[in-house]
Amino acid sequence: MAVSPAASPSLSAPQPPHASSDTNDSPPPPGANTNSPARHAPWRLLARFLVLVLNFLPVILTLPLWLYFNWSLIRGVLSAPSSGASGTGDKAVSDITAAPVPPLWGRWWVDLLTACLERSGATFVKFGQYVSTRHDMFPVEMCRVLSKLQANCEPHGIAATRKLFKQEFGMTIDDVFEEFADVPVGVGAISEVYRARLKPRNGFAENTVVAVKVLHPNVRDQMELDLHILAHLAEVVNYCFRDAQWLSLTDEVRVFSDMMRAQVDLTVEARNLVVFGQNFKARKGITFPRPRLDLCSERVLVEEFVDGIPISRLMEAVQGRPALAPLGRDVAKLGIRAFLKMLLADNFVHADLHPGNILVSFVETRRQGWRDWFTRSPSSTASALLVPAGATSLRERFGAGSASPAATGTAVTSASVENDALADFLAALPATAHPQLTFLDAGLVSKLGPASLANLKDLLSGVVSFDGARVAELLVSRSATPSTAVDTAGLAGEMGELLSRVRRDALRLAATSFAGILAAAFDMVRRHHVRLDGDFANVGVALMLVEGVGRALDPDVDLLAFVAPFLLSSASRGGLS
């Protein structure tokens, strides 16, 4: 909750989710629309709309040509499939994921769309990223291109950050922090992050290093304008393309709007971090940054600064190095089990698990004295974070990403040298060291309702038991709009064929690609107009991403082998129907 400049310097913690109060001054629940479009003057909406039209004009003018040459793909989204058609043939599941997707003619148009989205600001970058996760609704190749959207944002500057901090807490940055970097360590579409050191006062530990996340000025106001325009555009598309009504774009925009409003209220992320910390407090090797609830508001979040390297760097370092294969296998298992715990045990899932949001560090646990060897008390042990000799942190030594494919030869050589250095550090880790994963940016979470969670567990049970007819029946009967599904018998036949091939692969002891199963299933539901719940589809995409990271670390990882024990545990508690 924000503290006005005139208030006392004492800092207030954010209220619990949906806190109620009898006064009229009680804050709205997280994610509530506190900046309703109705408050915007019509001229502002019109001005923003005209700016967007000019920005997207090249895309609009070339759209008819692109649609003409890609109509076979678009028709697969809009029209019903031919009865009994199957797009998988008689291939193994591993072949399905390796097979090329139907080509998009004019890839330049999708690249043009991506560039226009990036130029249009945070809302449209996030919307493109959201669309890229809906493999059940849009062509695969389009989703792949849009998934590479990046927010090319300039930092808003330290002066704006100082002003905003004073507005939120009634105190200056110099009142609270011993050190505060003038340059952010990261800049995103919605916020930027600074590294700082707290002063030893007001109960703060001395020399506590923290990360300070600050929203960009006016980002919430701009977002509300854009969401209002997107909602009207979705209504226009639904009206003009009657065959696309099964997509229910208005509902998707509504879901996306709720997600965006949660991301621009940093008290939501603080609460999520507290919940994750509680859920994983007894789980060795998984951590989340601890928020400072007394230094948290809707526009500022102060949390523990965590040292580590992006998991993408580890993925590069273990490639082609057999000596590091056991380490890659351990990290893959740790991450997959953490995700499945979020999904199937806690029903509280981090919904933004791309590799940049996962840090890896290495901890050595030591006994503190010779007497402590005779006790197993946790208080008798100390954990030390391992860093390379001569470096103060892993982030300082290995935090930079590798060079891009377009980099110069010198940059590529430098990246190779850095990977070699990281590999040498990993190979020299003591036998007593163990990996630790830290999950960042917890502003977005998926929490399924009781019915949706039961649906997910039943579907996964059907996959694990290779019951294609049961899976198809569940997909249709428990979809958002069962009446829009077409050729359900054909869907059951295709799903049965797919899971039969999965069973044959399992009998040959071949690692089953869960991503391959989901990709084929998404293709089926799209062609048969089965509209999945948004959270449900996002969980499926998250499973694909987690398996992709796991396989980069350990090519033999089998996600199905990890899913089965969680489902058995749930069934023993009566969690499966």
XYZ file of C-alpha atoms in Angstrom:
577
model
C 0.000 0.000 0.000
C 1.431 3.365 -0.948
C 2.364 5.845 1.756
C 1.682 9.473 0.952
C 4.537 11.989 1.153
C 2.871 13.669 4.092
C 2.615 10.483 6.079
C 4.918 9.331 8.816
C 8.267 7.896 7.650
C 7.332 4.468 8.972
C 6.730 1.999 6.172
C 3.631 -0.163 5.823
C 3.507 -3.715 4.546
C 1.109 -4.645 1.757
C -2.271 -5.908 2.838
C -3.210 -9.595 2.527
C -4.927 -10.624 -0.697
C -8.486 -9.303 -0.915
C -8.274 -7.702 2.518
C -11.648 -6.364 3.538
C -12.423 -3.210 5.460
C -15.477 -1.296 6.571
C -14.014 2.035 5.496
C -14.304 3.599 2.100
C -10.516 3.969 1.950
C -9.806 0.250 1.774
C -7.581 -0.723 -1.181
C -9.018 -2.675 -4.112
C -8.053 -6.322 -4.511
C -4.856 -7.089 -6.461
C -5.235 -6.667 -10.176
C -8.401 -4.619 -9.870
C -8.918 -2.021 -12.544
C -8.194 1.134 -10.501
C -7.659 3.170 -13.652
C -10.817 2.458 -15.579
C -10.885 3.376 -19.264
C -13.996 5.359 -18.517
C -11.757 7.869 -16.734
C -9.833 8.535 -19.948
C -10.975 11.466 -22.047
C -12.299 10.358 -25.454
C -9.696 12.472 -27.199
C -6.909 10.496 -25.494
C -8.361 7.199 -26.661
C -8.747 8.568 -30.181
C -5.209 9.957 -30.219
C -3.748 6.655 -29.040
C -5.829 4.734 -31.569
C -4.564 6.908 -34.422
C -0.970 6.430 -33.297
C -1.479 2.650 -33.291
C -3.117 2.721 -36.730
C -0.129 4.575 -38.162
C 2.262 2.199 -36.408
C 0.514 -0.923 -37.726
C -0.284 0.512 -41.176
C 2.351 -1.612 -43.005
C 0.910 -4.741 -41.334
C -2.672 -3.772 -42.226
C -1.857 -3.018 -45.868
C -0.004 -6.302 -46.440
C -2.415 -8.494 -44.449
C -4.662 -9.438 -47.449
C -1.641 -10.653 -49.422
C -0.360 -12.701 -46.478
C -3.797 -14.217 -45.847
C -4.137 -15.156 -49.524
C -0.912 -17.172 -49.590
C -1.416 -18.705 -46.124
C -5.101 -19.510 -46.383
C -4.522 -23.264 -45.940
C -3.072 -22.581 -42.478
C -5.676 -19.986 -41.515
C -8.476 -22.264 -42.692
C -7.207 -24.875 -40.219
C -8.017 -22.411 -37.450
C -11.347 -21.151 -38.775
C -12.908 -24.209 -40.394
C -13.692 -27.754 -39.333
C -11.304 -30.598 -40.180
C -12.256 -33.301 -42.617
C -13.817 -36.281 -40.894
C -11.303 -38.775 -39.642
C -8.327 -36.721 -40.823
C -5.183 -37.229 -38.879
C -2.152 -35.012 -39.087
C 0.285 -37.380 -37.399
C 0.417 -40.380 -39.707
C 2.311 -43.409 -38.492
C 5.327 -41.648 -37.001
C 6.900 -42.125 -33.624
C 6.279 -39.370 -31.099
C 9.885 -38.229 -31.362
C 9.388 -37.858 -35.125
C 6.328 -35.660 -34.596
C 8.351 -32.990 -32.787
C 11.193 -33.260 -35.295
C 8.928 -32.928 -38.325
C 8.782 -29.439 -39.860
C 5.623 -27.481 -39.232
C 3.601 -26.281 -42.242
C 5.584 -23.340 -43.648
C 4.350 -19.798 -43.411
C 4.659 -18.024 -46.760
C 5.946 -14.522 -46.168
C 7.739 -14.976 -42.872
C 8.643 -11.315 -43.433
C 5.064 -10.367 -42.572
C 5.224 -12.034 -39.142
C 8.596 -10.348 -38.562
C 6.979 -7.038 -39.544
C 4.148 -7.685 -37.095
C 6.718 -8.436 -34.382
C 8.544 -5.163 -35.058
C 5.287 -3.195 -34.907
C 4.329 -4.831 -31.626
C 7.723 -3.962 -30.135
C 7.347 -0.320 -31.209
C 3.864 -0.065 -29.709
C 4.878 -0.371 -26.089
C 4.635 -2.723 -23.132
C 1.003 -3.780 -23.573
C 1.472 -4.969 -27.141
C 4.795 -6.676 -26.431
C 3.112 -8.596 -23.614
C 0.074 -9.322 -25.788
C 2.302 -10.795 -28.508
C 4.050 -12.938 -25.913
C 0.673 -14.082 -24.579
C -0.540 -15.003 -28.088
C 2.690 -16.996 -28.586
C 1.660 -19.302 -25.731
C -1.711 -20.167 -27.291
C -0.580 -23.077 -29.462
C -4.137 -24.376 -29.173
C -5.475 -21.348 -31.088
C -2.858 -20.096 -33.562
C -0.448 -21.637 -36.127
C 2.705 -23.072 -34.560
C 5.143 -21.089 -36.687
C 3.453 -17.808 -35.797
C 3.680 -18.695 -32.104
C 7.384 -19.461 -32.482
C 8.115 -16.086 -34.059
C 6.050 -14.113 -31.549
C 7.714 -15.920 -28.627
C 10.936 -14.046 -29.511
C 9.344 -10.667 -28.842
C 11.567 -8.443 -26.730
C 10.823 -5.119 -25.152
C 13.420 -2.698 -26.488
C 13.015 -0.232 -23.638
C 15.196 2.643 -22.572
C 15.607 3.085 -18.790
C 13.466 5.865 -17.405
C 16.405 7.181 -15.420
C 17.464 7.573 -11.817
C 15.767 10.984 -11.440
C 12.330 9.483 -12.176
C 13.098 6.582 -9.836
C 14.012 8.926 -6.972
C 10.843 10.952 -7.509
C 8.624 7.855 -7.596
C 10.238 6.375 -4.455
C 9.559 9.621 -2.550
C 5.942 9.616 -3.736
C 5.427 6.019 -2.592
C 7.063 6.115 0.840
C 7.478 9.773 1.849
C 11.205 9.110 2.227
C 14.110 9.641 -0.127
C 16.293 6.869 -1.502
C 19.201 8.304 0.534
C 17.132 7.950 3.729
C 16.746 4.204 3.220
C 19.786 2.997 1.256
C 23.487 3.154 1.977
C 24.216 2.609 -1.696
C 21.941 2.828 -4.742
C 23.237 2.235 -8.266
C 22.402 5.001 -10.733
C 22.210 2.530 -13.632
C 19.625 -0.319 -13.556
C 20.864 -3.900 -13.794
C 17.834 -4.824 -15.910
C 15.169 -3.008 -17.926
C 11.885 -4.590 -19.010
C 8.691 -3.496 -20.701
C 6.992 -2.661 -17.407
C 9.748 -1.973 -14.898
C 13.468 -1.715 -14.263
C 15.600 -3.156 -11.483
C 18.387 -1.539 -9.450
C 20.935 -3.002 -7.069
C 21.130 -1.280 -3.680
C 22.386 -1.720 -0.112
C 20.094 -0.976 2.825
C 21.141 1.198 5.744
C 21.423 -0.641 9.097
C 18.371 1.038 10.623
C 14.700 0.396 11.313
C 15.436 -3.258 11.980
C 17.276 -3.795 8.699
C 20.286 -6.078 8.772
C 23.574 -4.282 8.133
C 24.912 -4.371 4.561
C 21.838 -6.145 3.198
C 22.052 -6.139 -0.607
C 18.654 -5.879 -2.279
C 17.073 -5.582 -5.710
C 14.715 -2.624 -6.167
C 12.079 -3.021 -8.886
C 10.428 0.202 -10.026
C 7.551 0.568 -12.503
C 8.103 2.857 -15.478
C 6.301 6.201 -15.051
C 2.812 6.287 -16.596
C 2.987 2.615 -17.626
C -0.322 1.822 -15.917
C -2.157 4.723 -17.532
C -0.820 3.802 -20.977
C -1.705 0.158 -20.402
C -5.340 0.973 -19.611
C -5.687 2.929 -22.859
C -4.231 0.023 -24.838
C -6.378 -2.601 -23.105
C -9.508 -0.571 -23.821
C -8.570 -0.431 -27.516
C -7.708 -4.144 -27.621
C -11.093 -5.042 -26.125
C -12.921 -3.135 -28.863
C -10.724 -4.637 -31.597
C -11.540 -8.140 -30.325
C -15.253 -7.358 -30.592
C -14.758 -6.137 -34.168
C -12.865 -9.318 -35.146
C -15.559 -11.511 -33.594
C -18.225 -9.614 -35.550
C -16.405 -9.612 -38.894
C -15.174 -13.239 -38.778
C -18.119 -15.312 -37.585
C -16.196 -18.573 -38.179
C -13.618 -17.411 -35.618
C -16.135 -16.918 -32.820
C -15.114 -20.238 -31.255
C -11.797 -18.528 -30.409
C -13.741 -16.080 -28.199
C -11.112 -13.367 -28.563
C -13.061 -11.070 -26.235
C -12.617 -13.578 -23.412
C -8.915 -13.954 -24.219
C -8.412 -10.183 -24.101
C -10.223 -10.125 -20.759
C -7.876 -12.813 -19.373
C -4.859 -10.968 -20.756
C -6.086 -7.696 -19.217
C -6.315 -9.300 -15.779
C -2.760 -10.618 -16.187
C -1.445 -7.186 -17.172
C -3.131 -5.425 -14.262
C -1.577 -7.922 -11.862
C 1.881 -7.204 -13.322
C 1.627 -3.465 -12.724
C 0.770 -3.922 -9.048
C 4.017 -5.003 -7.398
C 2.259 -5.888 -4.130
C 0.874 -8.866 -6.069
C 4.406 -10.083 -6.801
C 5.392 -9.541 -3.153
C 2.485 -11.698 -1.968
C 3.309 -14.366 -4.556
C 6.924 -14.500 -3.355
C 5.732 -14.979 0.227
C 3.478 -17.878 -0.835
C 6.233 -19.520 -2.891
C 8.651 -19.139 0.007
C 6.216 -20.910 2.327
C 5.506 -23.670 -0.204
C 9.201 -24.421 -0.706
C 10.637 -23.685 2.733
C 11.266 -27.378 3.361
C 12.456 -28.144 -0.196
C 16.234 -28.228 -0.502
C 17.687 -26.556 -3.571
C 14.737 -24.272 -4.489
C 14.575 -20.637 -3.409
C 12.673 -17.444 -4.179
C 13.832 -13.881 -3.407
C 12.484 -12.756 -0.042
C 10.526 -9.481 -0.366
C 10.875 -6.655 2.130
C 7.188 -6.163 2.873
C 7.948 -2.930 4.738
C 9.438 -1.553 1.500
C 6.775 -2.593 -0.928
C 4.050 -0.637 -2.722
C 2.112 -0.902 -5.966
C 4.968 0.763 -7.873
C 8.084 -0.271 -5.904
C 9.245 -3.694 -4.723
C 12.368 -4.291 -2.641
C 13.522 -7.887 -2.423
C 16.580 -9.950 -1.651
C 19.292 -9.666 -4.310
C 20.101 -13.243 -5.320
C 23.428 -14.259 -6.833
C 23.471 -16.812 -9.618
C 23.842 -17.381 -13.342
C 20.921 -17.668 -15.785
C 20.106 -21.308 -16.413
C 20.599 -20.619 -20.126
C 24.333 -20.200 -19.423
C 24.411 -23.597 -17.743
C 22.532 -25.109 -20.697
C 25.286 -23.843 -23.006
C 28.128 -24.954 -20.728
C 27.018 -28.605 -20.406
C 26.533 -29.075 -24.165
C 29.133 -31.479 -25.556
C 30.880 -31.961 -22.197
C 30.203 -35.518 -20.922
C 31.970 -34.788 -17.633
C 29.221 -32.286 -16.776
C 26.364 -34.622 -17.709
C 25.667 -35.673 -14.068
C 25.414 -32.021 -13.027
C 23.035 -31.256 -15.917
C 20.927 -34.266 -14.945
C 20.718 -33.118 -11.292
C 19.668 -29.577 -12.239
C 17.066 -30.891 -14.719
C 15.526 -33.159 -12.070
C 15.522 -30.338 -9.515
C 13.692 -27.957 -11.851
C 11.139 -30.461 -13.138
C 10.247 -31.657 -9.641
C 9.879 -28.052 -8.472
C 7.507 -27.246 -11.337
C 5.403 -30.367 -10.799
C 5.177 -29.556 -7.096
C 3.855 -26.095 -7.990
C 1.364 -27.606 -10.433
C 0.094 -30.802 -8.859
C 0.815 -30.403 -5.143
C 0.484 -26.652 -4.460
C -1.742 -25.495 -7.362
C 0.278 -22.261 -7.394
C 2.389 -22.125 -10.542
C 4.960 -19.566 -11.628
C 3.530 -18.564 -15.012
C 6.628 -16.908 -16.529
C 9.243 -19.655 -16.399
C 11.475 -18.774 -19.331
C 15.224 -19.478 -18.839
C 15.999 -15.828 -18.033
C 13.858 -16.067 -14.886
C 15.732 -19.053 -13.439
C 19.093 -18.561 -11.723
C 21.491 -21.371 -10.816
C 23.948 -21.219 -7.935
C 25.967 -23.817 -6.065
C 25.944 -24.259 -2.314
C 28.224 -26.274 -0.063
C 26.773 -27.332 3.283
C 29.320 -27.687 6.068
C 29.194 -28.706 9.710
C 30.172 -25.824 11.990
C 32.281 -27.751 14.489
C 33.681 -31.162 15.308
C 30.822 -31.860 17.741
C 28.351 -31.167 14.946
C 29.410 -34.318 13.107
C 27.502 -36.241 15.782
C 24.228 -34.394 15.255
C 21.914 -33.887 12.322
C 20.370 -30.711 13.636
C 19.882 -28.143 10.850
C 21.151 -25.433 13.211
C 24.554 -27.123 13.273
C 25.156 -26.580 9.555
C 26.059 -23.557 7.452
C 25.615 -23.110 3.714
C 28.268 -21.334 1.694
C 27.651 -19.993 -1.804
C 30.484 -21.063 -4.084
C 32.037 -18.470 -6.415
C 35.098 -18.587 -8.695
C 38.445 -17.575 -7.257
C 39.028 -13.851 -7.572
C 35.323 -13.031 -8.096
C 32.832 -11.649 -5.602
C 29.770 -13.241 -7.209
C 28.629 -15.638 -9.909
C 26.613 -12.871 -11.545
C 29.704 -10.675 -11.811
C 31.796 -13.442 -13.380
C 29.298 -15.361 -15.522
C 26.091 -13.332 -15.577
C 26.339 -12.012 -19.142
C 24.568 -13.995 -21.839
C 26.288 -15.510 -24.824
C 26.747 -13.667 -28.075
C 23.900 -13.554 -30.531
C 24.139 -15.373 -33.878
C 24.659 -12.007 -35.552
C 27.625 -11.156 -33.362
C 31.082 -10.589 -34.709
C 33.667 -13.345 -34.780
C 35.451 -11.753 -31.811
C 32.253 -11.743 -29.739
C 31.510 -15.378 -30.598
C 35.061 -16.334 -29.606
C 34.665 -14.422 -26.341
C 31.410 -16.272 -25.596
C 33.167 -19.591 -26.251
C 35.950 -18.627 -23.859
C 33.376 -17.672 -21.227
C 31.602 -21.013 -21.638
C 34.937 -22.808 -21.229
C 35.632 -20.821 -18.062
C 32.194 -21.668 -16.670
C 32.701 -25.344 -17.557
C 36.049 -25.332 -15.702
C 34.377 -23.827 -12.623
C 31.597 -26.422 -12.735
C 34.045 -29.302 -13.160
C 36.013 -28.135 -10.102
C 32.993 -28.011 -7.767
C 33.530 -30.124 -4.644
C 31.577 -33.339 -4.211
C 29.745 -31.756 -1.261
C 28.295 -28.963 -3.435
C 24.733 -29.121 -4.674
C 22.859 -26.933 -7.202
C 20.286 -24.397 -6.126
C 17.601 -22.856 -8.364
C 16.114 -19.417 -7.737
C 12.936 -18.388 -9.547
C 12.560 -14.668 -10.318
C 9.739 -12.383 -11.500
C 6.814 -14.066 -9.749
C 4.255 -11.435 -10.713
C 2.307 -13.909 -12.850
C 0.980 -17.130 -11.365
C -1.555 -19.703 -12.520
C -3.920 -21.062 -9.916
C -6.514 -23.444 -11.276
C -9.951 -23.667 -9.770
C -10.968 -26.986 -8.177
C -12.738 -28.174 -11.347
C -9.863 -27.145 -13.656
C -7.297 -28.770 -11.379
C -9.304 -32.002 -11.328
C -9.572 -31.809 -15.133
C -5.813 -31.422 -15.479
C -5.066 -34.376 -13.209
C -7.622 -36.536 -14.999
C -6.139 -35.615 -18.381
C -2.582 -36.346 -17.233
C -3.790 -39.666 -15.820
C -5.337 -40.464 -19.208
C -2.028 -39.678 -20.930
C 0.008 -41.725 -18.446
C -2.406 -44.668 -18.928
C -2.404 -44.151 -22.755
C -6.222 -43.865 -22.863
C -6.739 -41.711 -25.974
C -10.531 -41.974 -26.053
C -10.748 -40.835 -22.418
C -8.405 -37.886 -23.054
C -10.414 -36.753 -26.097
C -13.707 -37.045 -24.213
C -12.319 -34.985 -21.308
C -10.929 -32.312 -23.642
C -14.340 -31.791 -25.246
C -16.678 -32.233 -22.290
C -14.640 -30.003 -19.994
C -13.673 -27.348 -22.541
C -14.823 -23.746 -22.227
C -17.447 -24.171 -24.990
C -18.162 -27.877 -25.717
C -20.817 -26.939 -28.304
C -18.214 -25.477 -30.688
C -16.263 -28.744 -31.028
C -16.470 -30.434 -34.433
C -15.887 -34.084 -35.468
C -15.357 -35.335 -31.927
C -15.138 -38.927 -33.201
C -12.227 -37.902 -35.422
C -10.545 -36.235 -32.439
C -10.894 -39.421 -30.376
C -9.375 -41.464 -33.199
C -6.411 -39.124 -33.627
C -5.754 -38.992 -29.889
C -5.931 -42.774 -29.660
C -3.389 -43.131 -32.480
C -1.062 -40.592 -30.821
C -1.084 -42.284 -27.410
C -0.687 -45.710 -29.017
C 2.569 -44.468 -30.514
C 3.555 -43.079 -27.111
C 2.996 -46.541 -25.619
C 5.096 -48.182 -28.344
C 7.922 -45.732 -27.637
C 7.667 -46.492 -23.912
C 7.859 -50.241 -24.547
C 11.020 -49.637 -26.601
C 12.387 -47.745 -23.553
C 12.679 -44.609 -25.673
C 12.406 -41.278 -23.846
C 8.942 -39.875 -24.504
C 8.706 -36.246 -25.576
C 5.950 -34.701 -23.501
C 6.323 -31.566 -25.612
C 5.661 -33.721 -28.686
C 2.463 -35.061 -27.144
C 1.259 -31.592 -26.196
C 2.196 -30.069 -29.558
C 0.196 -32.754 -31.367
C -2.692 -32.359 -28.901
C -2.745 -28.568 -29.348
C -2.843 -29.051 -33.109
C -5.801 -31.411 -32.725
C -7.846 -29.157 -30.428
C -7.209 -26.198 -32.724
C -8.413 -28.093 -35.811
C -11.424 -29.524 -33.965
C -12.399 -26.142 -32.414
C -12.001 -27.292 -28.816
C -11.487 -24.095 -26.838
C -9.259 -24.689 -23.838
C -9.389 -22.575 -20.713
C -6.626 -19.923 -20.815
C -4.921 -21.048 -17.596
C -5.208 -24.649 -18.747
C -3.449 -23.891 -22.047
C -0.788 -21.809 -20.279
C 0.014 -24.728 -17.985
C 0.453 -26.930 -21.055
C 2.860 -24.457 -22.637
C 4.737 -24.172 -19.330
C 5.133 -27.966 -19.301
C 6.615 -27.780 -22.803
C 9.046 -25.032 -21.777
C 10.132 -26.872 -18.629
C 10.742 -30.067 -20.582
C 12.708 -28.076 -23.176
C 15.016 -26.670 -20.510
C 15.295 -30.105 -18.895
C 16.266 -31.769 -22.175
C 18.897 -29.116 -22.887
C 20.488 -30.125 -19.568
C 19.787 -33.868 -19.867
C 18.742 -35.203 -23.313
C 17.360 -38.389 -21.720
C 14.965 -36.695 -19.304
C 11.432 -38.143 -19.436
C 8.779 -35.827 -18.029
C 6.151 -38.586 -17.951
C 8.335 -40.534 -15.537
C 8.200 -37.562 -13.131
C 4.462 -36.922 -13.582
C 3.327 -40.438 -12.603
C 4.502 -40.307 -8.926
C 2.752 -36.962 -8.374
C -0.480 -38.360 -9.831
C -0.242 -41.486 -7.682
C 0.256 -39.324 -4.602
C -2.777 -37.227 -5.554
C -4.878 -40.331 -6.185
C -3.979 -41.678 -2.739
C -5.393 -38.466 -1.257
C -8.565 -38.725 -3.333
C -7.523 -36.009 -5.767
C -8.444 -37.874 -8.968
C -11.934 -38.549 -10.252
